[in-house]
GROMACS .gro file of C-alpha atoms in nm:
model
  337
    1MET     CA    1   3.489   1.028   1.365
    2LEU     CA    2   3.207   1.270   1.289
    3PHE     CA    3   3.229   1.195   0.919
    4ASP     CA    4   3.222   0.822   0.987
    5ALA     CA    5   2.909   0.862   1.196
    6LEU     CA    6   2.740   1.055   0.919
    7LEU     CA    7   2.835   0.799   0.657
    8GLU     CA    8   2.656   0.532   0.860
    9ARG     CA    9   2.328   0.725   0.816
   10PRO     CA   10   2.130   0.745   0.491
   11ALA     CA   11   2.248   1.025   0.264
   12ARG     CA   12   1.897   1.159   0.219
   13ALA     CA   13   1.882   1.235   0.594
   14VAL     CA   14   2.174   1.483   0.592
   15PRO     CA   15   1.987   1.786   0.446
   16ALA     CA   16   1.715   1.748   0.706
   17LEU     CA   17   1.975   1.733   0.980
   18VAL     CA   18   2.151   2.043   0.856
   19ALA     CA   19   1.821   2.231   0.832
   20SER     CA   20   1.733   2.131   1.187
   21ALA     CA   21   2.070   2.244   1.313
   22SER     CA   22   2.052   2.573   1.120
   23SER     CA   23   1.722   2.659   1.287
   24HIS     CA   24   1.902   2.644   1.621
   25LEU     CA   25   2.194   2.852   1.488
   26ASP     CA   26   1.956   3.138   1.409
   27CYS     CA   27   1.918   3.195   1.784
   28PRO     CA   28   2.146   3.472   1.918
   29GLU     CA   29   2.226   3.265   2.226
   30PHE     CA   30   2.408   3.011   2.008
   31ALA     CA   31   2.603   3.276   1.801
   32ARG     CA   32   2.702   3.540   2.065
   33VAL     CA   33   3.067   3.526   2.184
   34ALA     CA   34   3.221   3.741   2.463
   35ASN     CA   35   3.536   3.952   2.387
   36LEU     CA   36   3.815   4.029   2.631
   37GLY     CA   37   3.708   4.391   2.664
   38GLY     CA   38   3.360   4.302   2.777
   39SER     CA   39   3.191   4.357   2.440
   40THR     CA   40   3.017   4.081   2.244
   41THR     CA   41   3.046   3.985   1.879
   42LEU     CA   42   2.817   3.777   1.662
   43VAL     CA   43   3.017   3.512   1.482
   44GLN     CA   44   2.925   3.286   1.190
   45PRO     CA   45   2.906   2.916   1.299
   46THR     CA   46   3.178   2.697   1.151
   47PRO     CA   47   3.098   2.382   0.948
   48TRP     CA   48   3.239   2.171   1.232
   49LEU     CA   49   2.992   2.326   1.476
   50THR     CA   50   2.711   2.258   1.231
   51LEU     CA   51   2.809   1.893   1.206
   52ALA     CA   52   2.830   1.856   1.582
   53LEU     CA   53   2.486   2.006   1.628
   54CYS     CA   54   2.353   1.776   1.355
   55LEU     CA   55   2.469   1.478   1.552
   56LEU     CA   56   2.314   1.609   1.874
   57VAL     CA   57   1.980   1.674   1.709
   58ALA     CA   58   1.969   1.353   1.507
   59GLY     CA   59   2.084   1.119   1.784
   60PRO     CA   60   1.738   1.026   1.916
   61ALA     CA   61   1.601   0.978   1.565
   62PHE     CA   62   1.862   0.712   1.485
   63ALA     CA   63   1.843   0.527   1.817
   64GLN     CA   64   1.829   0.149   1.789
   65PRO     CA   65   1.490  -0.017   1.869
   66GLN     CA   66   1.469  -0.153   2.221
   67PRO     CA   67   1.416  -0.529   2.279
   68LEU     CA   68   1.052  -0.633   2.304
   69THR     CA   69   0.938  -0.631   2.667
   70ARG     CA   70   0.625  -0.806   2.788
   71GLN     CA   71   0.433  -0.781   3.111
   72ARG     CA   72   0.418  -1.116   3.288
   73GLN     CA   73   0.072  -1.205   3.416
   74ASP     CA   74  -0.120  -1.487   3.584
   75ARG     CA   75  -0.474  -1.562   3.470
   76ARG     CA   76  -0.744  -1.826   3.435
   77VAL     CA   77  -0.896  -1.981   3.121
   78SER     CA   78  -1.184  -2.225   3.075
   79LEU     CA   79  -1.199  -2.521   2.840
   80PRO     CA   80  -1.500  -2.523   2.605
   81THR     CA   81  -1.788  -2.751   2.697
   82GLN     CA   82  -1.965  -2.748   2.360
   83PRO     CA   83  -1.838  -2.896   2.031
   84GLY     CA   84  -1.715  -2.633   1.788
   85GLU     CA   85  -1.611  -2.379   2.050
   86PRO     CA   86  -1.259  -2.240   1.989
   87PRO     CA   87  -0.989  -2.347   2.235
   88PRO     CA   88  -0.858  -2.085   2.478
   89GLU     CA   89  -0.539  -1.899   2.392
   90VAL     CA   90  -0.225  -1.887   2.604
   91HIS     CA   91   0.038  -1.614   2.556
   92VAL     CA   92   0.393  -1.752   2.537
   93ALA     CA   93   0.733  -1.601   2.461
   94PRO     CA   94   1.095  -1.721   2.446
   95GLY     CA   95   1.288  -1.665   2.766
   96SER     CA   96   0.977  -1.710   2.980
   97ILE     CA   97   0.835  -2.040   3.110
   98THR     CA   98   0.457  -2.063   3.109
   99VAL     CA   99   0.305  -2.300   3.365
  100LEU     CA  100  -0.037  -2.450   3.285
  101MET     CA  101  -0.216  -2.563   3.602
  102LEU     CA  102  -0.460  -2.847   3.519
  103PHE     CA  103  -0.629  -2.860   3.859
  104ASN     CA  104  -0.952  -3.045   3.781
  105ALA     CA  105  -0.809  -3.391   3.720
  106PRO     CA  106  -0.480  -3.571   3.656
  107VAL     CA  107  -0.373  -3.616   3.295
  108GLU     CA  108  -0.229  -3.907   3.097
  109ARG     CA  109   0.137  -3.818   3.059
  110ASP     CA  110   0.183  -4.023   2.742
  111SER     CA  111  -0.108  -3.848   2.566
  112LEU     CA  112   0.065  -3.511   2.515
  113GLU     CA  113   0.046  -3.387   2.155
  114VAL     CA  114   0.279  -3.095   2.077
  115ASP     CA  115   0.549  -3.008   1.824
  116ARG     CA  116   0.849  -3.043   2.056
  117THR     CA  117   1.087  -2.902   1.792
  118ARG     CA  118   0.933  -2.558   1.849
  119PHE     CA  119   1.003  -2.554   2.222
  120LYS     CA  120   1.310  -2.510   2.436
  121TRP     CA  121   1.136  -2.660   2.739
  122VAL     CA  122   0.844  -2.906   2.765
  123ASP     CA  123   0.770  -3.077   3.097
  124LEU     CA  124   0.439  -3.253   3.170
  125GLY     CA  125   0.352  -3.353   3.525
  126GLU     CA  126   0.041  -3.515   3.667
  127ARG     CA  127  -0.141  -3.181   3.688
  128THR     CA  128   0.097  -2.923   3.536
  129LEU     CA  129   0.251  -2.850   3.197
  130ASN     CA  130   0.557  -2.622   3.165
  131LEU     CA  131   0.632  -2.470   2.825
  132GLU     CA  132   0.889  -2.232   2.680
  133PRO     CA  133   0.909  -2.169   2.303
  134ALA     CA  134   1.250  -2.178   2.141
  135ALA     CA  135   1.183  -1.869   1.925
  136GLU     CA  136   0.929  -1.594   1.873
  137LEU     CA  137   0.601  -1.704   1.720
  138GLY     CA  138   0.471  -1.526   1.413
  139ALA     CA  139   0.196  -1.268   1.442
  140SER     CA  140  -0.066  -1.508   1.303
  141GLU     CA  141   0.097  -1.831   1.419
  142ARG     CA  142  -0.073  -2.069   1.662
  143LEU     CA  143   0.076  -2.384   1.818
  144VAL     CA  144  -0.179  -2.638   1.939
  145VAL     CA  145  -0.126  -2.844   2.256
  146LYS     CA  146  -0.346  -3.143   2.345
  147VAL     CA  147  -0.345  -3.367   2.653
  148ARG     CA  148  -0.607  -3.615   2.776
  149PHE     CA  149  -0.746  -3.644   3.128
  150LYS     CA  150  -0.737  -3.976   3.312
  151ASP     CA  151  -1.101  -3.978   3.418
  152ARG     CA  152  -1.402  -4.011   3.189
  153ALA     CA  153  -1.557  -3.671   3.252
  154LEU     CA  154  -1.603  -3.418   2.975
  155PRO     CA  155  -1.424  -3.252   2.817
  156ALA     CA  156  -1.201  -3.557   2.783
  157GLN     CA  157  -0.894  -3.356   2.683
  158ALA     CA  158  -0.745  -3.011   2.716
  159VAL     CA  159  -0.684  -2.830   2.385
  160LEU     CA  160  -0.499  -2.497   2.403
  161GLY     CA  161  -0.371  -2.256   2.139
  162LEU     CA  162  -0.030  -2.101   2.207
  163VAL     CA  163   0.015  -1.754   2.054
  164ALA     CA  164   0.243  -1.453   2.088
  165HIS     CA  165   0.117  -1.126   2.239
  166PRO     CA  166   0.306  -0.798   2.182
  167THR     CA  167   0.283  -0.675   2.542
  168GLU     CA  168   0.187  -0.976   2.758
  169VAL     CA  169   0.319  -1.321   2.845
  170ASP     CA  170   0.142  -1.571   3.068
  171GLY     CA  171   0.334  -1.687   3.373
  172LYS     CA  172   0.082  -1.918   3.538
  173VAL     CA  173  -0.246  -2.016   3.374
  174GLU     CA  174  -0.512  -2.203   3.570
  175VAL     CA  175  -0.703  -2.420   3.323
  176ASP     CA  176  -1.064  -2.458   3.438
  177ARG     CA  177  -1.213  -2.777   3.302
  178ARG     CA  178  -1.569  -2.701   3.415
  179ALA     CA  179  -1.637  -3.076   3.414
  180ASN     CA  180  -1.929  -3.053   3.658
  181THR     CA  181  -2.114  -2.751   3.524
  182PRO     CA  182  -2.472  -2.799   3.398
  183GLU     CA  183  -2.354  -2.735   3.042
  184ALA     CA  184  -2.084  -3.004   3.065
  185LEU     CA  185  -2.321  -3.254   3.226
  186LEU     CA  186  -2.585  -3.192   2.959
  187ASN     CA  187  -2.324  -3.236   2.687
  188ALA     CA  188  -2.208  -3.562   2.848
  189LEU     CA  189  -2.568  -3.686   2.871
  190THR     CA  190  -2.625  -3.609   2.504
  191LEU     CA  191  -2.310  -3.794   2.406
  192LYS     CA  192  -2.400  -4.099   2.616
  193THR     CA  193  -2.751  -4.103   2.471
  194THR     CA  194  -2.606  -4.113   2.121
  195GLU     CA  195  -2.370  -4.395   2.217
  196LEU     CA  196  -2.661  -4.589   2.369
  197GLU     CA  197  -2.867  -4.557   2.052
  198ASP     CA  198  -2.572  -4.681   1.843
  199LEU     CA  199  -2.525  -4.974   2.081
  200LYS     CA  200  -2.893  -5.068   2.059
  201ALA     CA  201  -2.875  -5.061   1.680
  202ARG     CA  202  -2.571  -5.289   1.679
  203CYS     CA  203  -2.738  -5.529   1.923
  204GLU     CA  204  -3.045  -5.552   1.703
  205GLU     CA  205  -2.827  -5.623   1.402
  206ASN     CA  206  -2.588  -5.871   1.565
  207GLY     CA  207  -2.812  -6.020   1.836
  208PRO     CA  208  -3.060  -6.308   1.809
  209MET     CA  209  -3.295  -6.102   1.593
  210GLY     CA  210  -3.010  -6.030   1.357
  211LEU     CA  211  -2.937  -6.404   1.331
  212ALA     CA  212  -3.296  -6.468   1.234
  213PHE     CA  213  -3.309  -6.187   0.979
  214SER     CA  214  -2.978  -6.291   0.821
  215GLY     CA  215  -3.094  -6.649   0.766
  216TRP     CA  216  -2.825  -6.796   0.989
  217LEU     CA  217  -3.081  -6.972   1.211
  218THR     CA  218  -3.226  -7.279   1.039
  219GLY     CA  219  -3.412  -7.594   1.137
  220ASN     CA  220  -3.075  -7.766   1.187
  221THR     CA  221  -2.939  -7.499   1.421
  222TYR     CA  222  -2.925  -7.658   1.764
  223PRO     CA  223  -2.647  -7.704   2.020
  224ILE     CA  224  -2.413  -8.000   1.979
  225ILE     CA  225  -2.214  -8.105   2.285
  226PHE     CA  226  -1.849  -8.205   2.243
  227ILE     CA  227  -1.636  -8.408   2.482
  228GLU     CA  228  -1.266  -8.484   2.484
  229GLN     CA  229  -1.186  -8.813   2.313
  230ARG     CA  230  -0.856  -8.829   2.496
  231PRO     CA  231  -0.718  -8.561   2.729
  232SER     CA  232  -0.415  -8.371   2.603
  233ALA     CA  233  -0.089  -8.451   2.780
  234GLU     CA  234   0.036  -8.092   2.754
  235THR     CA  235  -0.207  -7.813   2.840
  236ARG     CA  236   0.043  -7.529   2.906
  237GLY     CA  237  -0.145  -7.413   3.214
  238LEU     CA  238  -0.489  -7.415   3.046
  239GLN     CA  239  -0.774  -7.644   3.145
  240PHE     CA  240  -1.048  -7.743   2.899
  241GLN     CA  241  -1.394  -7.743   3.058
  242ARG     CA  242  -1.665  -7.781   2.792
  243SER     CA  243  -1.746  -7.715   2.426
  244MET     CA  244  -2.052  -7.675   2.203
  245GLY     CA  245  -2.114  -7.633   1.832
  246PHE     CA  246  -2.387  -7.467   1.623
  247ARG     CA  247  -2.445  -7.523   1.252
  248GLY     CA  248  -2.591  -7.215   1.086
  249GLY     CA  249  -2.720  -7.130   0.743
  250HIS     CA  250  -2.387  -7.006   0.604
  251SER     CA  251  -2.127  -7.082   0.876
  252ALA     CA  252  -2.067  -7.281   1.194
  253LEU     CA  253  -1.979  -7.175   1.549
  254VAL     CA  254  -1.772  -7.367   1.803
  255THR     CA  255  -1.737  -7.248   2.164
  256PHE     CA  256  -1.467  -7.351   2.411
  257HIS     CA  257  -1.477  -7.278   2.784
  258LEU     CA  258  -1.125  -7.261   2.929
  259LEU     CA  259  -0.966  -7.200   3.269
  260ASN     CA  260  -0.626  -7.034   3.304
  261LEU     CA  261  -0.486  -7.217   3.606
  262PRO     CA  262  -0.371  -7.017   3.910
  263GLY     CA  263  -0.006  -6.920   3.906
  264GLN     CA  264   0.006  -6.893   3.527
  265THR     CA  265   0.071  -6.582   3.321
  266PRO     CA  266  -0.223  -6.409   3.147
  267TRP     CA  267  -0.331  -6.583   2.828
  268ALA     CA  268  -0.462  -6.398   2.522
  269LEU     CA  269  -0.597  -6.573   2.214
  270GLY     CA  270  -0.381  -6.523   1.908
  271GLN     CA  271  -0.484  -6.795   1.661
  272ALA     CA  272  -0.731  -7.083   1.629
  273ARG     CA  273  -0.737  -7.386   1.396
  274LEU     CA  274  -1.009  -7.646   1.343
  275ILE     CA  275  -0.901  -7.968   1.170
  276GLU     CA  276  -1.163  -8.208   1.035
  277ALA     CA  277  -1.154  -8.582   1.088
  278GLY     CA  278  -1.008  -8.629   0.742
  279GLY     CA  279  -0.714  -8.399   0.818
  280GLY     CA  280  -0.825  -8.090   0.630
  281ALA     CA  281  -0.835  -7.752   0.805
  282THR     CA  282  -1.156  -7.552   0.788
  283THR     CA  283  -1.143  -7.186   0.692
  284ILE     CA  284  -1.166  -6.964   1.001
  285LEU     CA  285  -1.381  -6.654   0.958
  286SER     CA  286  -1.336  -6.512   1.307
  287ALA     CA  287  -1.196  -6.610   1.649
  288GLN     CA  288  -1.259  -6.410   1.965
  289MET     CA  289  -1.228  -6.458   2.340
  290ARG     CA  290  -1.391  -6.297   2.642
  291PRO     CA  291  -1.239  -6.176   2.863
  292GLN     CA  292  -0.920  -6.089   2.681
  293PRO     CA  293  -0.664  -6.160   2.820
  294LEU     CA  294  -0.748  -6.444   3.055
  295ALA     CA  295  -0.604  -6.370   3.400
  296PRO     CA  296  -0.459  -6.644   3.626
  297GLY     CA  297  -0.744  -6.841   3.786
  298GLU     CA  298  -1.001  -6.687   3.548
  299GLU     CA  299  -1.244  -6.868   3.321
  300GLY     CA  300  -1.321  -6.748   2.970
  301VAL     CA  301  -1.489  -6.855   2.649
  302VAL     CA  302  -1.342  -6.877   2.299
  303VAL     CA  303  -1.581  -6.853   2.002
  304VAL     CA  304  -1.461  -6.965   1.659
  305GLU     CA  305  -1.662  -6.912   1.339
  306ALA     CA  306  -1.573  -7.131   1.041
  307THR     CA  307  -1.711  -7.162   0.690
  308THR     CA  308  -1.806  -7.528   0.748
  309ALA     CA  309  -1.867  -7.743   1.053
  310PRO     CA  310  -1.552  -7.942   1.140
  311TRP     CA  311  -1.738  -8.221   1.320
  312THR     CA  312  -1.896  -8.538   1.188
  313GLN     CA  313  -2.113  -8.769   1.395
  314GLY     CA  314  -1.900  -9.036   1.559
  315ARG     CA  315  -1.565  -8.897   1.436
  316ALA     CA  316  -1.317  -8.677   1.622
  317PHE     CA  317  -1.183  -8.342   1.509
  318SER     CA  318  -0.883  -8.148   1.639
  319VAL     CA  319  -0.854  -7.799   1.782
  320GLU     CA  320  -0.543  -7.582   1.818
  321LEU     CA  321  -0.559  -7.265   2.027
  322ALA     CA  322  -0.244  -7.050   2.050
  323ASP     CA  323  -0.175  -6.734   2.246
  324THR     CA  324  -0.044  -6.414   2.090
  325SER     CA  325   0.319  -6.516   2.149
  326GLY     CA  326   0.270  -6.859   1.992
  327GLN     CA  327   0.439  -7.026   2.292
  328ARG     CA  328   0.136  -7.145   2.490
  329LEU     CA  329  -0.071  -7.379   2.274
  330LEU     CA  330  -0.366  -7.595   2.369
  331PHE     CA  331  -0.439  -7.907   2.160
  332LEU     CA  332  -0.781  -8.073   2.189
  333ASN     CA  333  -0.932  -8.387   2.034
  334LEU     CA  334  -1.310  -8.359   2.048
  335ARG     CA  335  -1.604  -8.568   1.930
  336THR     CA  336  -1.977  -8.535   1.950
  337LYS     CA  337  -2.136  -8.666   2.266
   0.00000   0.00000   0.00000
């Protein structure tokens, strides 16, 4: 058994073990033996005694490393309020569930972004997130977790970096959003100011001034009123109210005001067709509706832009408006008033 134990150790370690044991054998206390007559005799240690002492001395040196133990702690982290700030770190470890407490506001449960294959346990509640990694993370490894808040305050989402710490693991972490601090409010104001400037620029480009600058407004651009030549027998719960047309420099616009009758399902525009009096369909450039979808009992307007005007004075043209499912269609026969 002693030889087997030695064979399990590296051969280069044996001389050092023997030397260590020999230093102890030089002590008289280890070599003095009592005789029957009361006298003592110094004896030479046997090889077996040397081997046994080698094992006793070397035992601690060859002890197996103990499993990594971490101190569990509860702490508080704050989300950054300025762009470019690094996300806070959370210490995680396998065998320990870390609970993130998102106290400031409820979160959108379907907005969680995380690599679930790296975790044994992932559970997102309205204000909490429970995580347990499936295996140890590398020394320089970082797993990113993202989740959005339901309200519109800033920061709009929580971004956290999950890392391993050699001596600590987080049990409960209170995530401070700091949504109402002066820094966060100033950042929100700056962002809204930028959005407002972008909106003003788009309005100037696409509004009435933009129509004039683009050459769309001409001397022939004036409203043309349309009326139904004969009411449609099948309206599918939609009621036509009024329509107008505008002939521009390089396209034409037709507007339709509709009412989704009470008791009907919401109606959302999916496709529009304009058919000229001669039977040919005009090319549709764009078709939009506001609001979208049209709720029961709600009135909305559909605006269709075509390459050419589908109407001719004194002659009727046809309109087909279909919802996104293609099941609820409205057919109209219109003529100029």
